[in-house]
C-alpha cells in the first residue's frame, strides 16, 4: 500500500466519526426543544376583577365614600348596593348607599392583577342611615381581595 492510500483511509475513518458526532448533535437539537425555530411568546399581564371589602364599626351606615388607587385601575362597579363610581387617573372613587354592612361592597378591574399589592384603598366619609349625619371614621377599614 502506498502512503497516499493509507492517508486517505485514515481521513475517511476520521470523517465518519465527525459525521456521526454531527448527526448526534443535530438529533439532540431537533424536535420541540427551546432552540427550535418556533417562537415562544412570553405570558403577558393578566387582567381581572378584584373585590373591595369593608369593615365598619357601626350598624347604621347609610352611605360610604371610598377610593381605590394604584397602577392599572381602569373601571369599578358597586356590588350588592346602590351608588356610583368615577374612574380616572388610575383611581376609582365610589359612593355606596344602602344598609352598609361588613363584607363585599364593590369591585375594581385591574389591567394586571399581579400588581394587587400596589393598590391603596381608604374610606373618605361615612354617613348614618336616615339622618345622613357624618360618622367618625375610627374603625372603618377597606381591603382589596384578589
Short mmCIF file of N, CA and C in Angstrom, two decimals:
data_model
loop_
_atom_site.label_atom_id
_atom_site.label_comp_id
_atom_site.label_asym_id
_atom_site.label_seq_id
_atom_site.Cartn_x
_atom_site.Cartn_y
_atom_site.Cartn_z
N UNK A 1 0.83 -1.18 0.00
CA UNK A 1 0.00 0.00 0.00
C UNK A 1 0.87 1.24 0.00
N UNK A 2 0.37 2.17 -0.69
CA UNK A 2 1.13 3.41 -0.78
C UNK A 2 0.74 4.33 0.38
N UNK A 3 1.59 5.31 0.61
CA UNK A 3 1.35 6.26 1.69
C UNK A 3 0.07 7.04 1.44
N UNK A 4 -0.23 7.43 0.24
CA UNK A 4 -1.42 8.20 -0.10
C UNK A 4 -2.67 7.40 0.19
N UNK A 5 -2.65 6.12 -0.12
CA UNK A 5 -3.81 5.27 0.13
C UNK A 5 -4.07 5.15 1.63
N UNK A 6 -3.00 4.96 2.42
CA UNK A 6 -3.15 4.85 3.87
C UNK A 6 -3.68 6.17 4.46
N UNK A 7 -3.17 7.28 3.98
CA UNK A 7 -3.61 8.58 4.46
C UNK A 7 -5.08 8.82 4.12
N UNK A 8 -5.50 8.43 2.93
CA UNK A 8 -6.91 8.64 2.55
C UNK A 8 -7.84 7.76 3.39
N UNK A 9 -7.42 6.54 3.74
CA UNK A 9 -8.24 5.68 4.61
C UNK A 9 -8.34 6.27 6.01
N UNK A 10 -7.26 6.82 6.53
CA UNK A 10 -7.28 7.43 7.85
C UNK A 10 -8.20 8.66 7.88
N UNK A 11 -8.13 9.48 6.86
CA UNK A 11 -9.01 10.66 6.76
C UNK A 11 -10.46 10.23 6.66
N UNK A 12 -10.73 9.21 5.86
CA UNK A 12 -12.10 8.72 5.70
C UNK A 12 -12.62 8.17 7.03
N UNK A 13 -11.78 7.49 7.78
CA UNK A 13 -12.18 6.94 9.07
C UNK A 13 -12.50 8.07 10.05
N UNK A 14 -11.68 9.11 10.11
CA UNK A 14 -11.94 10.26 10.97
C UNK A 14 -13.17 11.03 10.50
N UNK A 15 -13.37 11.10 9.22
CA UNK A 15 -14.51 11.82 8.63
C UNK A 15 -15.82 11.16 9.07
N UNK A 16 -15.85 9.81 9.11
CA UNK A 16 -17.06 9.11 9.57
C UNK A 16 -17.35 9.44 11.03
N UNK A 17 -16.32 9.52 11.87
CA UNK A 17 -16.50 9.86 13.29
C UNK A 17 -17.07 11.26 13.44
N UNK A 18 -16.56 12.16 12.64
CA UNK A 18 -17.05 13.55 12.70
C UNK A 18 -18.49 13.61 12.23
N UNK A 19 -18.83 12.88 11.16
CA UNK A 19 -20.21 12.86 10.67
C UNK A 19 -21.15 12.24 11.70
N UNK A 20 -20.72 11.18 12.37
CA UNK A 20 -21.55 10.54 13.39
C UNK A 20 -21.79 11.50 14.56
N UNK A 21 -20.76 12.21 14.99
CA UNK A 21 -20.91 13.18 16.08
C UNK A 21 -21.84 14.31 15.67
N UNK A 22 -21.70 14.78 14.45
CA UNK A 22 -22.56 15.86 13.95
C UNK A 22 -24.01 15.39 13.88
N UNK A 23 -24.24 14.16 13.46
CA UNK A 23 -25.60 13.62 13.40
C UNK A 23 -26.21 13.54 14.79
N UNK A 24 -25.43 13.12 15.78
CA UNK A 24 -25.93 13.07 17.16
C UNK A 24 -26.29 14.46 17.68
N UNK A 25 -25.45 15.45 17.38
CA UNK A 25 -25.73 16.82 17.83
C UNK A 25 -27.00 17.34 17.16
N UNK A 26 -27.16 17.11 15.87
CA UNK A 26 -28.36 17.57 15.17
C UNK A 26 -29.61 16.87 15.69
N UNK A 27 -29.51 15.60 16.00
CA UNK A 27 -30.67 14.87 16.53
C UNK A 27 -31.06 15.42 17.91
N UNK A 28 -30.07 15.77 18.71
CA UNK A 28 -30.36 16.31 20.04
C UNK A 28 -31.02 17.68 19.96
N UNK A 29 -30.72 18.43 18.92
CA UNK A 29 -31.29 19.78 18.78
C UNK A 29 -32.66 19.77 18.11
N UNK A 30 -33.10 18.69 17.57
CA UNK A 30 -34.37 18.65 16.85
C UNK A 30 -35.56 18.57 17.77
N UNK A 31 -36.74 18.43 17.20
CA UNK A 31 -37.98 18.28 17.98
C UNK A 31 -38.49 19.59 18.52
N UNK A 32 -39.07 19.53 19.72
CA UNK A 32 -39.68 20.72 20.30
C UNK A 32 -38.80 21.32 21.39
N UNK A 33 -37.53 21.36 21.13
CA UNK A 33 -36.61 21.92 22.11
C UNK A 33 -36.73 23.44 22.12
N UNK A 34 -36.26 24.09 23.18
CA UNK A 34 -36.33 25.54 23.26
C UNK A 34 -35.54 26.24 22.16
N UNK A 35 -34.61 25.52 21.52
CA UNK A 35 -33.83 26.14 20.46
C UNK A 35 -34.45 25.95 19.10
N UNK A 36 -35.66 25.38 19.03
CA UNK A 36 -36.29 25.18 17.74
C UNK A 36 -36.71 26.53 17.18
N UNK A 37 -37.10 26.56 15.92
CA UNK A 37 -37.41 27.81 15.25
C UNK A 37 -38.81 28.34 15.57
N UNK A 38 -39.62 27.61 16.34
CA UNK A 38 -40.94 28.09 16.71
C UNK A 38 -40.80 29.15 17.80
N UNK A 39 -41.28 30.39 17.56
CA UNK A 39 -41.12 31.43 18.57
C UNK A 39 -42.02 31.18 19.77
N UNK A 40 -41.50 31.46 20.95
CA UNK A 40 -42.25 31.31 22.19
C UNK A 40 -42.60 32.70 22.69
N UNK A 41 -43.89 32.97 22.84
CA UNK A 41 -44.34 34.27 23.31
C UNK A 41 -44.47 34.23 24.82
N UNK A 42 -43.79 35.15 25.53
CA UNK A 42 -43.91 35.15 26.98
C UNK A 42 -45.31 35.59 27.40
N UNK A 43 -45.75 35.07 28.54
CA UNK A 43 -47.08 35.42 29.05
C UNK A 43 -47.09 36.88 29.47
N UNK A 44 -48.15 37.59 29.11
CA UNK A 44 -48.28 38.99 29.46
C UNK A 44 -49.06 39.15 30.75
N UNK A 45 -49.37 40.38 31.10
CA UNK A 45 -50.14 40.62 32.33
C UNK A 45 -51.55 40.05 32.22
N UNK A 46 -52.09 39.63 33.34
CA UNK A 46 -53.44 39.08 33.39
C UNK A 46 -54.36 40.10 34.05
N UNK A 47 -55.38 40.52 33.32
CA UNK A 47 -56.35 41.48 33.85
C UNK A 47 -57.43 40.72 34.63
N UNK A 48 -58.09 41.43 35.54
CA UNK A 48 -59.17 40.78 36.27
C UNK A 48 -59.82 41.71 37.28
N UNK A 49 -60.95 41.23 37.82
CA UNK A 49 -61.72 41.97 38.82
C UNK A 49 -61.24 41.59 40.20
N UNK A 50 -61.07 42.60 41.06
CA UNK A 50 -60.69 42.41 42.45
C UNK A 50 -61.84 42.91 43.33
N UNK A 51 -62.01 42.29 44.46
CA UNK A 51 -63.13 42.59 45.36
C UNK A 51 -62.70 43.61 46.42
N UNK A 52 -63.58 44.56 46.70
CA UNK A 52 -63.37 45.55 47.75
C UNK A 52 -64.28 45.17 48.92
N UNK A 53 -63.68 44.95 50.09
CA UNK A 53 -64.46 44.60 51.28
C UNK A 53 -64.29 45.68 52.33
N UNK A 54 -65.38 45.93 53.05
CA UNK A 54 -65.36 46.94 54.09
C UNK A 54 -65.59 46.31 55.46
N UNK A 55 -64.95 46.90 56.46
CA UNK A 55 -65.22 46.58 57.85
C UNK A 55 -65.67 47.89 58.49
N UNK A 56 -66.87 47.90 59.04
CA UNK A 56 -67.42 49.10 59.66
C UNK A 56 -67.74 48.82 61.13
N UNK A 57 -67.45 49.79 61.99
CA UNK A 57 -67.75 49.60 63.41
C UNK A 57 -69.22 49.91 63.74
N UNK A 58 -69.98 50.36 62.77
CA UNK A 58 -71.35 50.80 63.02
C UNK A 58 -72.36 49.89 62.33
N UNK A 59 -73.58 49.94 62.83
CA UNK A 59 -74.68 49.17 62.23
C UNK A 59 -75.68 50.06 61.52
N UNK A 60 -75.44 51.38 61.54
CA UNK A 60 -76.41 52.31 60.96
C UNK A 60 -75.85 53.10 59.78
N UNK A 61 -74.83 52.57 59.09
CA UNK A 61 -74.27 53.27 57.93
C UNK A 61 -75.28 53.28 56.78
N UNK A 62 -75.49 54.47 56.20
CA UNK A 62 -76.37 54.60 55.05
C UNK A 62 -75.63 54.97 53.78
N UNK A 63 -74.40 55.47 53.94
CA UNK A 63 -73.57 55.84 52.79
C UNK A 63 -72.11 55.81 53.20
N UNK A 64 -71.29 55.36 52.27
CA UNK A 64 -69.85 55.34 52.50
C UNK A 64 -69.18 55.82 51.22
N UNK A 65 -68.23 56.75 51.37
CA UNK A 65 -67.43 57.21 50.25
C UNK A 65 -66.04 56.61 50.40
N UNK A 66 -65.55 55.97 49.34
CA UNK A 66 -64.23 55.33 49.41
C UNK A 66 -63.49 55.52 48.11
N UNK A 67 -62.20 55.27 48.16
CA UNK A 67 -61.39 55.35 46.94
C UNK A 67 -60.38 54.21 46.92
N UNK A 68 -60.08 53.79 45.70
CA UNK A 68 -59.06 52.76 45.46
C UNK A 68 -58.15 53.33 44.38
N UNK A 69 -56.86 53.36 44.65
CA UNK A 69 -55.93 53.91 43.67
C UNK A 69 -54.72 52.99 43.51
N UNK A 70 -54.14 53.05 42.33
CA UNK A 70 -52.96 52.24 42.03
C UNK A 70 -52.82 52.03 40.55
N UNK A 71 -51.71 51.46 40.13
CA UNK A 71 -51.45 51.27 38.71
C UNK A 71 -52.44 50.29 38.07
N UNK A 72 -52.99 50.68 36.94
CA UNK A 72 -53.82 49.77 36.17
C UNK A 72 -55.29 49.73 36.53
N UNK A 73 -55.77 50.57 37.47
CA UNK A 73 -57.20 50.60 37.78
C UNK A 73 -57.90 51.24 36.60
N UNK A 74 -58.81 50.49 35.96
CA UNK A 74 -59.46 51.07 34.79
C UNK A 74 -60.99 51.08 34.85
N UNK A 75 -61.60 50.42 35.82
CA UNK A 75 -63.05 50.51 35.98
C UNK A 75 -63.43 49.99 37.37
N UNK A 76 -64.66 50.34 37.78
CA UNK A 76 -65.15 49.93 39.10
C UNK A 76 -66.66 49.73 39.01
N UNK A 77 -67.18 48.90 39.91
CA UNK A 77 -68.62 48.68 39.98
C UNK A 77 -69.01 48.39 41.43
N UNK A 78 -70.21 48.86 41.78
CA UNK A 78 -70.76 48.64 43.11
C UNK A 78 -71.42 47.26 43.10
N UNK A 79 -71.27 46.50 44.18
CA UNK A 79 -71.80 45.14 44.26
C UNK A 79 -72.75 45.03 45.46
N UNK A 80 -74.02 44.75 45.18
CA UNK A 80 -74.98 44.50 46.24
C UNK A 80 -75.60 45.73 46.88
N UNK A 81 -75.23 46.91 46.43
CA UNK A 81 -75.74 48.16 46.98
C UNK A 81 -76.04 49.11 45.83
N UNK A 82 -76.62 50.25 46.17
CA UNK A 82 -76.77 51.34 45.20
C UNK A 82 -75.54 52.21 45.30
N UNK A 83 -75.38 53.09 44.34
CA UNK A 83 -74.26 54.02 44.38
C UNK A 83 -73.71 54.27 43.00
N UNK A 84 -72.54 54.87 42.97
CA UNK A 84 -71.90 55.17 41.69
C UNK A 84 -70.40 55.20 41.88
N UNK A 85 -69.69 55.13 40.76
CA UNK A 85 -68.23 55.18 40.79
C UNK A 85 -67.73 56.05 39.65
N UNK A 86 -66.60 56.68 39.87
CA UNK A 86 -65.93 57.50 38.86
C UNK A 86 -64.48 57.03 38.82
N UNK A 87 -64.00 56.74 37.62
CA UNK A 87 -62.63 56.24 37.46
C UNK A 87 -61.84 57.22 36.61
N UNK A 88 -60.66 57.55 37.05
CA UNK A 88 -59.76 58.42 36.30
C UNK A 88 -58.41 58.49 36.97
N UNK A 89 -57.37 58.67 36.18
CA UNK A 89 -56.00 58.79 36.71
C UNK A 89 -55.63 57.64 37.64
N UNK A 90 -55.91 56.42 37.23
CA UNK A 90 -55.56 55.20 37.98
C UNK A 90 -56.17 55.17 39.37
N UNK A 91 -57.35 55.76 39.53
CA UNK A 91 -58.04 55.64 40.81
C UNK A 91 -59.55 55.55 40.58
N UNK A 92 -60.23 54.90 41.50
CA UNK A 92 -61.68 54.77 41.45
C UNK A 92 -62.24 55.38 42.73
N UNK A 93 -63.11 56.37 42.56
CA UNK A 93 -63.80 56.97 43.69
C UNK A 93 -65.24 56.48 43.65
N UNK A 94 -65.74 56.01 44.79
CA UNK A 94 -67.07 55.40 44.84
C UNK A 94 -67.87 55.95 46.01
N UNK A 95 -69.18 56.04 45.80
CA UNK A 95 -70.12 56.31 46.87
C UNK A 95 -71.10 55.15 46.88
N UNK A 96 -71.16 54.46 48.01
CA UNK A 96 -72.02 53.28 48.16
C UNK A 96 -73.13 53.66 49.13
N UNK A 97 -74.39 53.40 48.73
CA UNK A 97 -75.52 53.75 49.59
C UNK A 97 -76.38 52.52 49.87
N UNK A 98 -77.08 52.57 50.99
CA UNK A 98 -77.93 51.46 51.41
C UNK A 98 -77.62 51.10 52.85
N UNK A 99 -78.08 49.97 53.28
CA UNK A 99 -77.80 49.49 54.63
C UNK A 99 -76.43 48.81 54.62
N UNK A 100 -75.37 49.60 54.71
CA UNK A 100 -74.00 49.11 54.58
C UNK A 100 -73.66 48.18 55.75
N UNK A 101 -73.12 47.02 55.43
CA UNK A 101 -72.70 46.05 56.44
C UNK A 101 -71.30 45.55 56.09
N UNK A 102 -70.66 44.89 57.00
CA UNK A 102 -69.33 44.32 56.75
C UNK A 102 -69.39 43.34 55.57
N UNK A 103 -68.38 43.40 54.72
CA UNK A 103 -68.31 42.47 53.59
C UNK A 103 -68.04 43.18 52.28
N UNK A 104 -68.36 42.49 51.20
CA UNK A 104 -68.10 43.00 49.85
C UNK A 104 -69.04 44.14 49.51
N UNK A 105 -68.46 45.23 48.99
CA UNK A 105 -69.29 46.37 48.56
C UNK A 105 -69.02 46.80 47.13
N UNK A 106 -67.87 46.41 46.57
CA UNK A 106 -67.53 46.87 45.22
C UNK A 106 -66.48 45.96 44.61
N UNK A 107 -66.20 46.22 43.33
CA UNK A 107 -65.12 45.55 42.62
C UNK A 107 -64.40 46.57 41.76
N UNK A 108 -63.11 46.38 41.57
CA UNK A 108 -62.33 47.20 40.64
C UNK A 108 -61.67 46.27 39.64
N UNK A 109 -61.54 46.76 38.42
CA UNK A 109 -60.87 45.99 37.37
C UNK A 109 -59.45 46.51 37.24
N UNK A 110 -58.51 45.59 37.28
CA UNK A 110 -57.10 45.92 37.19
C UNK A 110 -56.53 45.31 35.92
N UNK A 111 -55.68 46.05 35.23
CA UNK A 111 -55.08 45.54 33.98
C UNK A 111 -54.09 44.42 34.25
N UNK A 112 -53.50 44.40 35.45
CA UNK A 112 -52.54 43.35 35.81
C UNK A 112 -52.74 43.00 37.27
N UNK A 113 -53.42 41.88 37.53
CA UNK A 113 -53.75 41.53 38.91
C UNK A 113 -52.53 41.13 39.75
N UNK A 114 -51.39 40.95 39.12
CA UNK A 114 -50.18 40.68 39.90
C UNK A 114 -49.74 41.94 40.65
N UNK A 115 -50.31 43.09 40.29
CA UNK A 115 -49.98 44.37 40.95
C UNK A 115 -50.95 44.70 42.08
N UNK A 116 -51.72 43.73 42.55
CA UNK A 116 -52.72 43.96 43.60
C UNK A 116 -52.11 44.61 44.84
N UNK A 117 -50.92 44.22 45.21
CA UNK A 117 -50.30 44.77 46.42
C UNK A 117 -49.96 46.25 46.29
N UNK A 118 -49.96 46.79 45.06
CA UNK A 118 -49.68 48.21 44.85
C UNK A 118 -50.92 49.09 45.03
N UNK A 119 -52.09 48.49 45.23
CA UNK A 119 -53.32 49.27 45.38
C UNK A 119 -53.45 49.83 46.79
N UNK A 120 -54.07 50.99 46.88
CA UNK A 120 -54.36 51.63 48.17
C UNK A 120 -55.85 51.91 48.22
N UNK A 121 -56.49 51.50 49.30
CA UNK A 121 -57.93 51.71 49.47
C UNK A 121 -58.17 52.42 50.79
N UNK A 122 -59.12 53.36 50.78
CA UNK A 122 -59.42 54.09 52.01
C UNK A 122 -60.86 54.59 52.00
N UNK A 123 -61.39 54.79 53.21
CA UNK A 123 -62.72 55.37 53.38
C UNK A 123 -62.54 56.86 53.57
N UNK A 124 -63.25 57.66 52.77
CA UNK A 124 -63.14 59.12 52.86
C UNK A 124 -64.21 59.71 53.77
N UNK A 125 -65.40 59.10 53.77
CA UNK A 125 -66.51 59.60 54.58
C UNK A 125 -67.53 58.50 54.77
N UNK A 126 -68.31 58.64 55.84
CA UNK A 126 -69.42 57.72 56.10
C UNK A 126 -70.55 58.54 56.73
N UNK A 127 -71.78 58.15 56.39
CA UNK A 127 -72.94 58.88 56.92
C UNK A 127 -73.94 57.88 57.49
N UNK A 128 -74.65 58.34 58.53
CA UNK A 128 -75.65 57.50 59.20
C UNK A 128 -76.89 57.36 58.32
N UNK A 129 -77.49 56.19 58.37
CA UNK A 129 -78.72 55.93 57.63
C UNK A 129 -79.84 56.76 58.27
N UNK A 130 -80.66 57.35 57.45
CA UNK A 130 -81.79 58.15 57.95
C UNK A 130 -81.44 59.61 58.11
N UNK A 131 -80.48 59.94 58.95
CA UNK A 131 -80.14 61.35 59.20
C UNK A 131 -79.00 61.83 58.29
N UNK A 132 -78.22 60.94 57.77
CA UNK A 132 -77.03 61.24 56.97
C UNK A 132 -76.03 62.12 57.70
N UNK A 133 -76.04 62.02 59.02
CA UNK A 133 -75.02 62.71 59.82
C UNK A 133 -73.68 62.01 59.59
N UNK A 134 -72.60 62.79 59.45
CA UNK A 134 -71.28 62.20 59.22
C UNK A 134 -70.83 61.39 60.42
N UNK A 135 -70.24 60.24 60.12
CA UNK A 135 -69.75 59.33 61.16
C UNK A 135 -68.26 59.59 61.40
N UNK A 136 -67.80 59.29 62.61
CA UNK A 136 -66.38 59.30 62.91
C UNK A 136 -65.76 58.10 62.18
N UNK A 137 -64.65 58.30 61.48
CA UNK A 137 -64.07 57.24 60.64
C UNK A 137 -63.19 56.24 61.41
N UNK A 138 -63.07 56.41 62.70
CA UNK A 138 -62.29 55.46 63.50
C UNK A 138 -62.91 54.06 63.39
N UNK A 139 -62.10 53.10 63.02
CA UNK A 139 -62.57 51.72 62.95
C UNK A 139 -63.02 51.27 61.57
N UNK A 140 -63.15 52.20 60.62
CA UNK A 140 -63.51 51.81 59.25
C UNK A 140 -62.26 51.29 58.54
N UNK A 141 -62.46 50.28 57.75
CA UNK A 141 -61.32 49.70 57.01
C UNK A 141 -61.82 49.10 55.70
N UNK A 142 -61.12 49.36 54.61
CA UNK A 142 -61.41 48.70 53.33
C UNK A 142 -60.16 47.98 52.87
N UNK A 143 -60.35 46.79 52.29
CA UNK A 143 -59.25 45.99 51.76
C UNK A 143 -59.59 45.51 50.36
N UNK A 144 -58.56 45.31 49.58
CA UNK A 144 -58.69 44.77 48.24
C UNK A 144 -58.32 43.29 48.30
N UNK A 145 -59.25 42.44 47.84
CA UNK A 145 -59.06 41.00 47.91
C UNK A 145 -58.98 40.45 46.50
N UNK A 146 -57.99 39.63 46.27
CA UNK A 146 -57.79 39.03 44.94
C UNK A 146 -58.66 37.83 44.76
#
